[in-house]
């Protein structure tokens, strides 16, 4: 196992890493089902994969990491599953905040997290406040997030401020991601090839990658494979050039 990891590690090209990598976390439920377990079991292991991936990105020097963990459409799931997810999110912040603060990680949030149970709202607010001066890596937690609601919210804020004309920069400045660059690379696990309302504005030129792996199995090797795949791409941005 470790041999393959080392082999992949040798193929990494840090100068060609994405500045901002965004993960659409998917496949927790199917991962659990395959093991005859309930969906919550998959979410629990999904959180572990989040921790591993965050640590790996930090170690590799990736500056911005987004994790899509709960969409505005996920409220349609059974209450029991929602309760488990909220509990897991709260525990994740409770146990990971101190180590992540020490690692100089800054938490930001995309999404209207005020709709969550108070315990989670408080934990998120505390993490954002406590980490606001950190600078090694920005971890953008996308929770109760949807790309369309985000754009609607931005437009309403712009109207409220009496702005008469907008340009692209204005729109970007009113999104949750105003302070971070657009994602260069979007990774969605589990084999589904759709965006599910994720960063619709920001992804205009993102590279997309859809590994079949279910999220709880997204380990160091999987991240290496993703980064190697990205480093081979030719991002042209409409121009004619041979390499990045
Ligand atoms: C991702 O896994 C976690 C969330 C969206 C909260 P899923 O729960 O969507 O797992 P599948 O897609 O049903 O396997
Ligand atoms: C996408 O996963 C949303 C998140 C990862 C938070 P879903 O599992 O909810 O998406 P669909 O329903 O398959 O599109
Ligand atoms: Mg899913």
PDB file of C-alpha atoms and ligand atoms in Angstrom:
ATOM      1  CA  UNK A   1       0.000   0.000   0.000  1.00  0.00           C
ATOM      2  CA  UNK A   2       2.641   2.483   1.113  1.00  0.00           C
ATOM      3  CA  UNK A   3       4.771   1.633  -1.922  1.00  0.00           C
ATOM      4  CA  UNK A   4       2.126   2.924  -4.309  1.00  0.00           C
ATOM      5  CA  UNK A   5       1.741   6.039  -2.178  1.00  0.00           C
ATOM      6  CA  UNK A   6       5.471   6.726  -2.410  1.00  0.00           C
ATOM      7  CA  UNK A   7       5.441   6.091  -6.143  1.00  0.00           C
ATOM      8  CA  UNK A   8       2.641   8.598  -6.592  1.00  0.00           C
ATOM      9  CA  UNK A   9       4.334  11.072  -4.273  1.00  0.00           C
ATOM     10  CA  UNK A  10       7.332  11.124  -6.599  1.00  0.00           C
ATOM     11  CA  UNK A  11       5.093  12.207  -9.469  1.00  0.00           C
ATOM     12  CA  UNK A  12       3.764  15.262  -7.638  1.00  0.00           C
ATOM     13  CA  UNK A  13       4.690  18.628  -9.117  1.00  0.00           C
ATOM     14  CA  UNK A  14       4.134  21.271  -6.439  1.00  0.00           C
ATOM     15  CA  UNK A  15       4.599  24.111  -8.923  1.00  0.00           C
ATOM     16  CA  UNK A  16       1.521  22.797 -10.731  1.00  0.00           C
ATOM     17  CA  UNK A  17      -0.740  22.380  -7.725  1.00  0.00           C
ATOM     18  CA  UNK A  18      -4.053  24.218  -7.719  1.00  0.00           C
ATOM     19  CA  UNK A  19      -4.126  27.316  -5.581  1.00  0.00           C
ATOM     20  CA  UNK A  20      -7.704  26.510  -4.565  1.00  0.00           C
ATOM     21  CA  UNK A  21      -9.026  22.955  -4.494  1.00  0.00           C
ATOM     22  CA  UNK A  22     -12.704  22.299  -3.777  1.00  0.00           C
ATOM     23  CA  UNK A  23     -14.196  18.977  -2.783  1.00  0.00           C
ATOM     24  CA  UNK A  24     -17.786  17.901  -3.336  1.00  0.00           C
ATOM     25  CA  UNK A  25     -17.993  15.223  -0.695  1.00  0.00           C
ATOM     26  CA  UNK A  26     -20.129  12.386  -2.019  1.00  0.00           C
ATOM     27  CA  UNK A  27     -20.705   8.684  -1.519  1.00  0.00           C
ATOM     28  CA  UNK A  28     -20.794   8.369   2.278  1.00  0.00           C
ATOM     29  CA  UNK A  29     -24.164   6.632   2.198  1.00  0.00           C
ATOM     30  CA  UNK A  30     -23.219   4.167  -0.552  1.00  0.00           C
ATOM     31  CA  UNK A  31     -19.914   3.428   1.186  1.00  0.00           C
ATOM     32  CA  UNK A  32     -21.864   2.436   4.324  1.00  0.00           C
ATOM     33  CA  UNK A  33     -24.459   0.471   2.376  1.00  0.00           C
ATOM     34  CA  UNK A  34     -21.715  -1.602   0.764  1.00  0.00           C
ATOM     35  CA  UNK A  35     -20.709  -2.595   4.294  1.00  0.00           C
ATOM     36  CA  UNK A  36     -24.293  -3.286   5.430  1.00  0.00           C
ATOM     37  CA  UNK A  37     -24.163  -0.304   7.751  1.00  0.00           C
ATOM     38  CA  UNK A  38     -26.470   2.657   8.212  1.00  0.00           C
ATOM     39  CA  UNK A  39     -25.726   5.915   6.400  1.00  0.00           C
ATOM     40  CA  UNK A  40     -24.491   7.648   9.564  1.00  0.00           C
ATOM     41  CA  UNK A  41     -21.628   5.176   9.709  1.00  0.00           C
ATOM     42  CA  UNK A  42     -20.545   6.455   6.302  1.00  0.00           C
ATOM     43  CA  UNK A  43     -20.764  10.055   7.469  1.00  0.00           C
ATOM     44  CA  UNK A  44     -18.586   9.242  10.474  1.00  0.00           C
ATOM     45  CA  UNK A  45     -15.870   7.850   8.213  1.00  0.00           C
ATOM     46  CA  UNK A  46     -16.461  10.717   5.825  1.00  0.00           C
ATOM     47  CA  UNK A  47     -15.377  13.113   8.564  1.00  0.00           C
ATOM     48  CA  UNK A  48     -12.177  11.107   9.001  1.00  0.00           C
ATOM     49  CA  UNK A  49     -11.478  11.478   5.283  1.00  0.00           C
ATOM     50  CA  UNK A  50     -12.023  15.231   5.637  1.00  0.00           C
ATOM     51  CA  UNK A  51      -9.403  15.402   8.389  1.00  0.00           C
ATOM     52  CA  UNK A  52      -6.885  13.390   6.345  1.00  0.00           C
ATOM     53  CA  UNK A  53      -7.467  15.507   3.263  1.00  0.00           C
ATOM     54  CA  UNK A  54      -7.169  18.795   5.145  1.00  0.00           C
ATOM     55  CA  UNK A  55      -3.898  17.659   6.729  1.00  0.00           C
ATOM     56  CA  UNK A  56      -2.553  16.505   3.381  1.00  0.00           C
ATOM     57  CA  UNK A  57      -3.455  19.759   1.645  1.00  0.00           C
ATOM     58  CA  UNK A  58      -1.795  21.704   4.436  1.00  0.00           C
ATOM     59  CA  UNK A  59       1.346  19.586   4.227  1.00  0.00           C
ATOM     60  CA  UNK A  60       1.465  19.999   0.442  1.00  0.00           C
ATOM     61  CA  UNK A  61       1.148  23.766   0.740  1.00  0.00           C
ATOM     62  CA  UNK A  62      -2.250  24.172  -0.895  1.00  0.00           C
ATOM     63  CA  UNK A  63      -3.483  27.543   0.198  1.00  0.00           C
ATOM     64  CA  UNK A  64      -7.271  27.314  -0.207  1.00  0.00           C
ATOM     65  CA  UNK A  65      -9.443  24.266   0.408  1.00  0.00           C
ATOM     66  CA  UNK A  66     -13.237  24.222   0.113  1.00  0.00           C
ATOM     67  CA  UNK A  67     -15.353  21.364   1.388  1.00  0.00           C
ATOM     68  CA  UNK A  68     -18.989  21.050   0.351  1.00  0.00           C
ATOM     69  CA  UNK A  69     -20.505  19.185   3.259  1.00  0.00           C
ATOM     70  CA  UNK A  70     -24.168  20.205   3.268  1.00  0.00           C
ATOM     71  CA  UNK A  71     -26.218  21.687   0.460  1.00  0.00           C
ATOM     72  CA  UNK A  72     -29.400  23.771   0.619  1.00  0.00           C
ATOM     73  CA  UNK A  73     -31.102  20.699  -0.879  1.00  0.00           C
ATOM     74  CA  UNK A  74     -29.831  18.326   1.826  1.00  0.00           C
ATOM     75  CA  UNK A  75     -32.636  19.512   4.159  1.00  0.00           C
ATOM     76  CA  UNK A  76     -34.788  17.046   2.209  1.00  0.00           C
ATOM     77  CA  UNK A  77     -33.119  14.122   4.000  1.00  0.00           C
ATOM     78  CA  UNK A  78     -34.717  12.297   6.970  1.00  0.00           C
ATOM     79  CA  UNK A  79     -34.480  14.210  10.255  1.00  0.00           C
ATOM     80  CA  UNK A  80     -32.483  11.407  11.828  1.00  0.00           C
ATOM     81  CA  UNK A  81     -29.751  11.723   9.206  1.00  0.00           C
ATOM     82  CA  UNK A  82     -29.746  15.522   9.548  1.00  0.00           C
ATOM     83  CA  UNK A  83     -29.351  15.232  13.333  1.00  0.00           C
ATOM     84  CA  UNK A  84     -26.386  12.894  12.883  1.00  0.00           C
ATOM     85  CA  UNK A  85     -24.752  15.215  10.368  1.00  0.00           C
ATOM     86  CA  UNK A  86     -25.147  18.258  12.628  1.00  0.00           C
ATOM     87  CA  UNK A  87     -23.764  16.310  15.577  1.00  0.00           C
ATOM     88  CA  UNK A  88     -20.773  15.159  13.516  1.00  0.00           C
ATOM     89  CA  UNK A  89     -20.108  18.700  12.253  1.00  0.00           C
ATOM     90  CA  UNK A  90     -20.207  20.072  15.829  1.00  0.00           C
ATOM     91  CA  UNK A  91     -17.901  17.341  17.103  1.00  0.00           C
ATOM     92  CA  UNK A  92     -15.553  17.902  14.181  1.00  0.00           C
ATOM     93  CA  UNK A  93     -15.196  21.578  15.108  1.00  0.00           C
ATOM     94  CA  UNK A  94     -14.966  20.835  18.828  1.00  0.00           C
ATOM     95  CA  UNK A  95     -12.172  18.313  18.459  1.00  0.00           C
ATOM     96  CA  UNK A  96     -10.348  19.807  15.480  1.00  0.00           C
ATOM     97  CA  UNK A  97     -10.435  23.508  16.283  1.00  0.00           C
ATOM     98  CA  UNK A  98      -7.474  23.597  18.671  1.00  0.00           C
ATOM     99  CA  UNK A  99      -5.152  21.473  16.488  1.00  0.00           C
ATOM    100  CA  UNK A 100      -6.192  23.424  13.397  1.00  0.00           C
ATOM    101  CA  UNK A 101      -5.588  26.750  15.114  1.00  0.00           C
ATOM    102  CA  UNK A 102      -2.109  25.517  15.987  1.00  0.00           C
ATOM    103  CA  UNK A 103      -1.583  24.582  12.349  1.00  0.00           C
ATOM    104  CA  UNK A 104      -2.446  28.179  11.385  1.00  0.00           C
ATOM    105  CA  UNK A 105      -5.649  27.264   9.504  1.00  0.00           C
ATOM    106  CA  UNK A 106      -8.270  29.944   8.958  1.00  0.00           C
ATOM    107  CA  UNK A 107     -11.915  28.843   8.858  1.00  0.00           C
ATOM    108  CA  UNK A 108     -14.369  30.646   6.646  1.00  0.00           C
ATOM    109  CA  UNK A 109     -17.930  29.616   5.836  1.00  0.00           C
ATOM    110  CA  UNK A 110     -19.956  29.635   2.645  1.00  0.00           C
ATOM    111  CA  UNK A 111     -23.667  29.211   3.300  1.00  0.00           C
ATOM    112  CA  UNK A 112     -26.354  30.357   5.703  1.00  0.00           C
ATOM    113  CA  UNK A 113     -25.252  28.437   8.760  1.00  0.00           C
ATOM    114  CA  UNK A 114     -27.657  30.378  11.010  1.00  0.00           C
ATOM    115  CA  UNK A 115     -30.307  27.781  10.113  1.00  0.00           C
ATOM    116  CA  UNK A 116     -28.454  25.000  11.935  1.00  0.00           C
ATOM    117  CA  UNK A 117     -29.016  23.967  15.595  1.00  0.00           C
ATOM    118  CA  UNK A 118     -27.619  26.533  18.053  1.00  0.00           C
ATOM    119  CA  UNK A 119     -24.794  24.304  19.218  1.00  0.00           C
ATOM    120  CA  UNK A 120     -23.442  24.098  15.673  1.00  0.00           C
ATOM    121  CA  UNK A 121     -24.033  27.794  14.944  1.00  0.00           C
ATOM    122  CA  UNK A 122     -22.036  28.685  18.080  1.00  0.00           C
ATOM    123  CA  UNK A 123     -19.226  26.278  17.203  1.00  0.00           C
ATOM    124  CA  UNK A 124     -18.933  27.651  13.658  1.00  0.00           C
ATOM    125  CA  UNK A 125     -18.968  31.264  14.844  1.00  0.00           C
ATOM    126  CA  UNK A 126     -16.321  30.537  17.444  1.00  0.00           C
ATOM    127  CA  UNK A 127     -14.071  28.761  14.917  1.00  0.00           C
ATOM    128  CA  UNK A 128     -14.337  31.633  12.435  1.00  0.00           C
ATOM    129  CA  UNK A 129     -13.633  34.258  15.098  1.00  0.00           C
ATOM    130  CA  UNK A 130     -10.761  32.366  16.732  1.00  0.00           C
ATOM    131  CA  UNK A 131      -9.002  31.616  13.451  1.00  0.00           C
ATOM    132  CA  UNK A 132      -9.524  34.943  11.688  1.00  0.00           C
ATOM    133  CA  UNK A 133      -5.851  35.970  11.850  1.00  0.00           C
ATOM    134  CA  UNK A 134      -4.483  32.609  10.694  1.00  0.00           C
ATOM    135  CA  UNK A 135      -2.855  32.462   7.311  1.00  0.00           C
ATOM    136  CA  UNK A 136      -1.234  29.167   6.335  1.00  0.00           C
ATOM    137  CA  UNK A 137      -4.358  27.728   4.751  1.00  0.00           C
ATOM    138  CA  UNK A 138      -7.961  28.862   4.352  1.00  0.00           C
ATOM    139  CA  UNK A 139     -10.539  26.138   4.942  1.00  0.00           C
ATOM    140  CA  UNK A 140     -13.852  27.145   3.405  1.00  0.00           C
ATOM    141  CA  UNK A 141     -16.657  25.101   4.967  1.00  0.00           C
ATOM    142  CA  UNK A 142     -19.579  25.032   2.553  1.00  0.00           C
ATOM    143  CA  UNK A 143     -22.544  24.247   4.753  1.00  0.00           C
ATOM    144  CA  UNK A 144     -26.176  24.992   3.987  1.00  0.00           C
ATOM    145  CA  UNK A 145     -24.618  26.218   0.775  1.00  0.00           C
ATOM    146  CA  UNK A 146     -26.138  26.507  -2.675  1.00  0.00           C
ATOM    147  CA  UNK A 147     -24.703  28.345  -5.660  1.00  0.00           C
ATOM    148  CA  UNK A 148     -28.002  29.900  -6.734  1.00  0.00           C
ATOM    149  CA  UNK A 149     -29.029  31.134  -3.253  1.00  0.00           C
ATOM    150  CA  UNK A 150     -25.544  32.599  -2.953  1.00  0.00           C
ATOM    151  CA  UNK A 151     -25.979  34.598  -6.169  1.00  0.00           C
ATOM    152  CA  UNK A 152     -29.479  35.740  -5.138  1.00  0.00           C
ATOM    153  CA  UNK A 153     -28.125  36.862  -1.778  1.00  0.00           C
ATOM    154  CA  UNK A 154     -25.326  38.777  -3.482  1.00  0.00           C
ATOM    155  CA  UNK A 155     -27.714  40.527  -5.871  1.00  0.00           C
ATOM    156  CA  UNK A 156     -30.039  41.525  -3.014  1.00  0.00           C
ATOM    157  CA  UNK A 157     -27.129  42.969  -1.028  1.00  0.00           C
ATOM    158  CA  UNK A 158     -26.018  44.933  -4.077  1.00  0.00           C
ATOM    159  CA  UNK A 159     -29.536  46.330  -4.592  1.00  0.00           C
ATOM    160  CA  UNK A 160     -29.783  47.255  -0.902  1.00  0.00           C
ATOM    161  CA  UNK A 161     -26.599  49.244  -1.168  1.00  0.00           C
ATOM    162  CA  UNK A 162     -28.059  51.222  -4.039  1.00  0.00           C
ATOM    163  CA  UNK A 163     -25.444  50.150  -6.578  1.00  0.00           C
ATOM    164  CA  UNK A 164     -26.719  51.120 -10.035  1.00  0.00           C
ATOM    165  CA  UNK A 165     -24.439  49.064 -12.237  1.00  0.00           C
ATOM    166  CA  UNK A 166     -22.374  45.973 -11.595  1.00  0.00           C
ATOM    167  CA  UNK A 167     -19.427  44.279 -13.214  1.00  0.00           C
ATOM    168  CA  UNK A 168     -18.003  40.804 -12.593  1.00  0.00           C
ATOM    169  CA  UNK A 169     -15.824  42.041  -9.762  1.00  0.00           C
ATOM    170  CA  UNK A 170     -18.858  43.500  -7.978  1.00  0.00           C
ATOM    171  CA  UNK A 171     -20.680  40.155  -8.074  1.00  0.00           C
ATOM    172  CA  UNK A 172     -17.575  38.261  -6.878  1.00  0.00           C
ATOM    173  CA  UNK A 173     -17.147  40.725  -4.022  1.00  0.00           C
ATOM    174  CA  UNK A 174     -20.610  39.972  -2.681  1.00  0.00           C
ATOM    175  CA  UNK A 175     -20.247  36.181  -2.694  1.00  0.00           C
ATOM    176  CA  UNK A 176     -19.207  34.163   0.361  1.00  0.00           C
ATOM    177  CA  UNK A 177     -15.872  33.596  -1.354  1.00  0.00           C
ATOM    178  CA  UNK A 178     -15.066  37.312  -1.756  1.00  0.00           C
ATOM    179  CA  UNK A 179     -11.738  36.980   0.020  1.00  0.00           C
ATOM    180  CA  UNK A 180     -10.466  33.847  -1.717  1.00  0.00           C
ATOM    181  CA  UNK A 181      -9.635  33.041  -5.354  1.00  0.00           C
ATOM    182  CA  UNK A 182     -12.003  30.984  -7.513  1.00  0.00           C
ATOM    183  CA  UNK A 183     -11.447  27.216  -7.353  1.00  0.00           C
ATOM    184  CA  UNK A 184      -8.929  25.914  -9.872  1.00  0.00           C
ATOM    185  CA  UNK A 185      -9.856  22.296  -9.322  1.00  0.00           C
ATOM    186  CA  UNK A 186     -13.135  20.693  -8.267  1.00  0.00           C
ATOM    187  CA  UNK A 187     -13.098  17.085  -7.116  1.00  0.00           C
ATOM    188  CA  UNK A 188     -16.380  15.202  -6.737  1.00  0.00           C
ATOM    189  CA  UNK A 189     -16.098  11.674  -5.395  1.00  0.00           C
ATOM    190  CA  UNK A 190     -18.407   8.668  -5.871  1.00  0.00           C
ATOM    191  CA  UNK A 191     -18.600   8.739  -9.656  1.00  0.00           C
ATOM    192  CA  UNK A 192     -21.487  11.221  -9.908  1.00  0.00           C
ATOM    193  CA  UNK A 193     -20.768  13.729 -12.622  1.00  0.00           C
ATOM    194  CA  UNK A 194     -22.786  16.754 -11.611  1.00  0.00           C
ATOM    195  CA  UNK A 195     -22.296  19.952  -9.683  1.00  0.00           C
ATOM    196  CA  UNK A 196     -25.337  19.864  -7.366  1.00  0.00           C
ATOM    197  CA  UNK A 197     -25.535  23.645  -7.017  1.00  0.00           C
ATOM    198  CA  UNK A 198     -21.882  24.124  -6.092  1.00  0.00           C
ATOM    199  CA  UNK A 199     -19.989  27.380  -6.740  1.00  0.00           C
ATOM    200  CA  UNK A 200     -21.834  28.109  -9.956  1.00  0.00           C
ATOM    201  CA  UNK A 201     -20.304  31.549 -10.430  1.00  0.00           C
ATOM    202  CA  UNK A 202     -16.829  30.727  -9.156  1.00  0.00           C
ATOM    203  CA  UNK A 203     -16.259  27.603 -11.222  1.00  0.00           C
ATOM    204  CA  UNK A 204     -16.374  29.292 -14.622  1.00  0.00           C
ATOM    205  CA  UNK A 205     -12.874  28.060 -15.476  1.00  0.00           C
ATOM    206  CA  UNK A 206     -12.335  25.320 -12.893  1.00  0.00           C
ATOM    207  CA  UNK A 207     -10.968  21.938 -13.918  1.00  0.00           C
ATOM    208  CA  UNK A 208     -13.327  19.108 -12.949  1.00  0.00           C
ATOM    209  CA  UNK A 209     -12.411  15.649 -11.706  1.00  0.00           C
ATOM    210  CA  UNK A 210     -14.799  12.814 -10.883  1.00  0.00           C
ATOM    211  CA  UNK A 211     -13.080   9.828  -9.251  1.00  0.00           C
ATOM    212  CA  UNK A 212     -15.274   6.759  -8.641  1.00  0.00           C
ATOM    213  CA  UNK A 213     -13.989   6.430  -5.062  1.00  0.00           C
ATOM    214  CA  UNK A 214     -16.557   6.985  -2.333  1.00  0.00           C
ATOM    215  CA  UNK A 215     -15.576   9.889  -0.085  1.00  0.00           C
ATOM    216  CA  UNK A 216     -14.689   7.814   3.051  1.00  0.00           C
ATOM    217  CA  UNK A 217     -12.056   6.029   0.907  1.00  0.00           C
ATOM    218  CA  UNK A 218     -10.560   9.302  -0.339  1.00  0.00           C
ATOM    219  CA  UNK A 219      -7.118   8.864   1.214  1.00  0.00           C
ATOM    220  CA  UNK A 220      -3.625  10.234   0.581  1.00  0.00           C
ATOM    221  CA  UNK A 221      -3.197   8.139  -2.570  1.00  0.00           C
ATOM    222  CA  UNK A 222      -6.473   9.423  -3.977  1.00  0.00           C
ATOM    223  CA  UNK A 223      -5.438  13.012  -3.357  1.00  0.00           C
ATOM    224  CA  UNK A 224      -2.087  12.390  -5.037  1.00  0.00           C
ATOM    225  CA  UNK A 225      -3.841  10.874  -8.050  1.00  0.00           C
ATOM    226  CA  UNK A 226      -6.126  13.891  -8.265  1.00  0.00           C
ATOM    227  CA  UNK A 227      -3.224  16.341  -8.076  1.00  0.00           C
ATOM    228  CA  UNK A 228      -1.232  14.424 -10.674  1.00  0.00           C
ATOM    229  CA  UNK A 229      -4.242  14.442 -12.971  1.00  0.00           C
ATOM    230  CA  UNK A 230      -4.633  18.205 -12.485  1.00  0.00           C
ATOM    231  CA  UNK A 231      -0.953  18.906 -13.098  1.00  0.00           C
ATOM    232  CA  UNK A 232      -1.199  17.335 -16.559  1.00  0.00           C
ATOM    233  CA  UNK A 233      -4.008  19.573 -17.716  1.00  0.00           C
ATOM    234  CA  UNK A 234      -3.570  22.397 -20.117  1.00  0.00           C
ATOM    235  CA  UNK A 235      -5.534  25.378 -18.857  1.00  0.00           C
ATOM    236  CA  UNK A 236      -5.985  27.622 -21.833  1.00  0.00           C
ATOM    237  CA  UNK A 237      -8.584  30.135 -20.638  1.00  0.00           C
ATOM    238  CA  UNK A 238      -9.729  30.583 -24.200  1.00  0.00           C
ATOM    239  CA  UNK A 239      -6.257  31.364 -25.498  1.00  0.00           C
ATOM    240  CA  UNK A 240      -3.895  29.184 -27.507  1.00  0.00           C
ATOM    241  CA  UNK A 241      -1.081  27.907 -25.391  1.00  0.00           C
ATOM    242  CA  UNK A 242       0.608  24.607 -24.960  1.00  0.00           C
ATOM    243  CA  UNK A 243       0.991  24.413 -21.211  1.00  0.00           C
ATOM    244  CA  UNK A 244       0.005  26.138 -17.968  1.00  0.00           C
TER     245      UNK A 244
HETATM  246  C1  LIG B   1     -22.059  12.931   1.046  1.00  0.00           C
HETATM  247  O1  LIG B   1     -22.454  11.618   0.997  1.00  0.00           O
HETATM  248  C2  LIG B   1     -22.424  13.645   2.327  1.00  0.00           C
HETATM  249  C3  LIG B   1     -23.449  14.693   2.173  1.00  0.00           C
HETATM  250  C4  LIG B   1     -23.966  15.117   1.062  1.00  0.00           C
HETATM  251  C5  LIG B   1     -23.930  15.286   3.397  1.00  0.00           C
HETATM  252  P1  LIG B   1     -23.965  11.200   0.698  1.00  0.00           P
HETATM  253  O2  LIG B   1     -24.718  11.217   1.984  1.00  0.00           O
HETATM  254  O3  LIG B   1     -24.564  12.061  -0.363  1.00  0.00           O
HETATM  255  O4  LIG B   1     -23.788   9.715   0.195  1.00  0.00           O
HETATM  256  P2  LIG B   1     -24.511   9.004  -1.020  1.00  0.00           P
HETATM  257  O5  LIG B   1     -24.369   9.898  -2.216  1.00  0.00           O
HETATM  258  O6  LIG B   1     -25.936   8.825  -0.635  1.00  0.00           O
HETATM  259  O7  LIG B   1     -23.795   7.713  -1.193  1.00  0.00           O
HETATM  260  C1  LIG B   2     -23.909  17.057  -3.043  1.00  0.00           C
HETATM  261  O1  LIG B   2     -24.157  15.780  -2.620  1.00  0.00           O
HETATM  262  C2  LIG B   2     -23.957  18.012  -1.907  1.00  0.00           C
HETATM  263  C3  LIG B   2     -22.866  17.895  -0.973  1.00  0.00           C
HETATM  264  C4  LIG B   2     -21.791  17.219  -1.174  1.00  0.00           C
HETATM  265  C5  LIG B   2     -23.008  18.633   0.243  1.00  0.00           C
HETATM  266  P1  LIG B   2     -25.625  15.136  -2.728  1.00  0.00           P
HETATM  267  O2  LIG B   2     -25.461  13.698  -2.513  1.00  0.00           O
HETATM  268  O3  LIG B   2     -26.551  15.857  -1.820  1.00  0.00           O
HETATM  269  O4  LIG B   2     -26.029  15.496  -4.226  1.00  0.00           O
HETATM  270  P2  LIG B   2     -27.068  14.819  -5.227  1.00  0.00           P
HETATM  271  O5  LIG B   2     -28.386  14.806  -4.520  1.00  0.00           O
HETATM  272  O6  LIG B   2     -26.571  13.455  -5.536  1.00  0.00           O
HETATM  273  O7  LIG B   2     -27.029  15.708  -6.420  1.00  0.00           O
HETATM  274 MG1  LIG B   3     -24.749  11.880  -2.374  1.00  0.00          MG
END
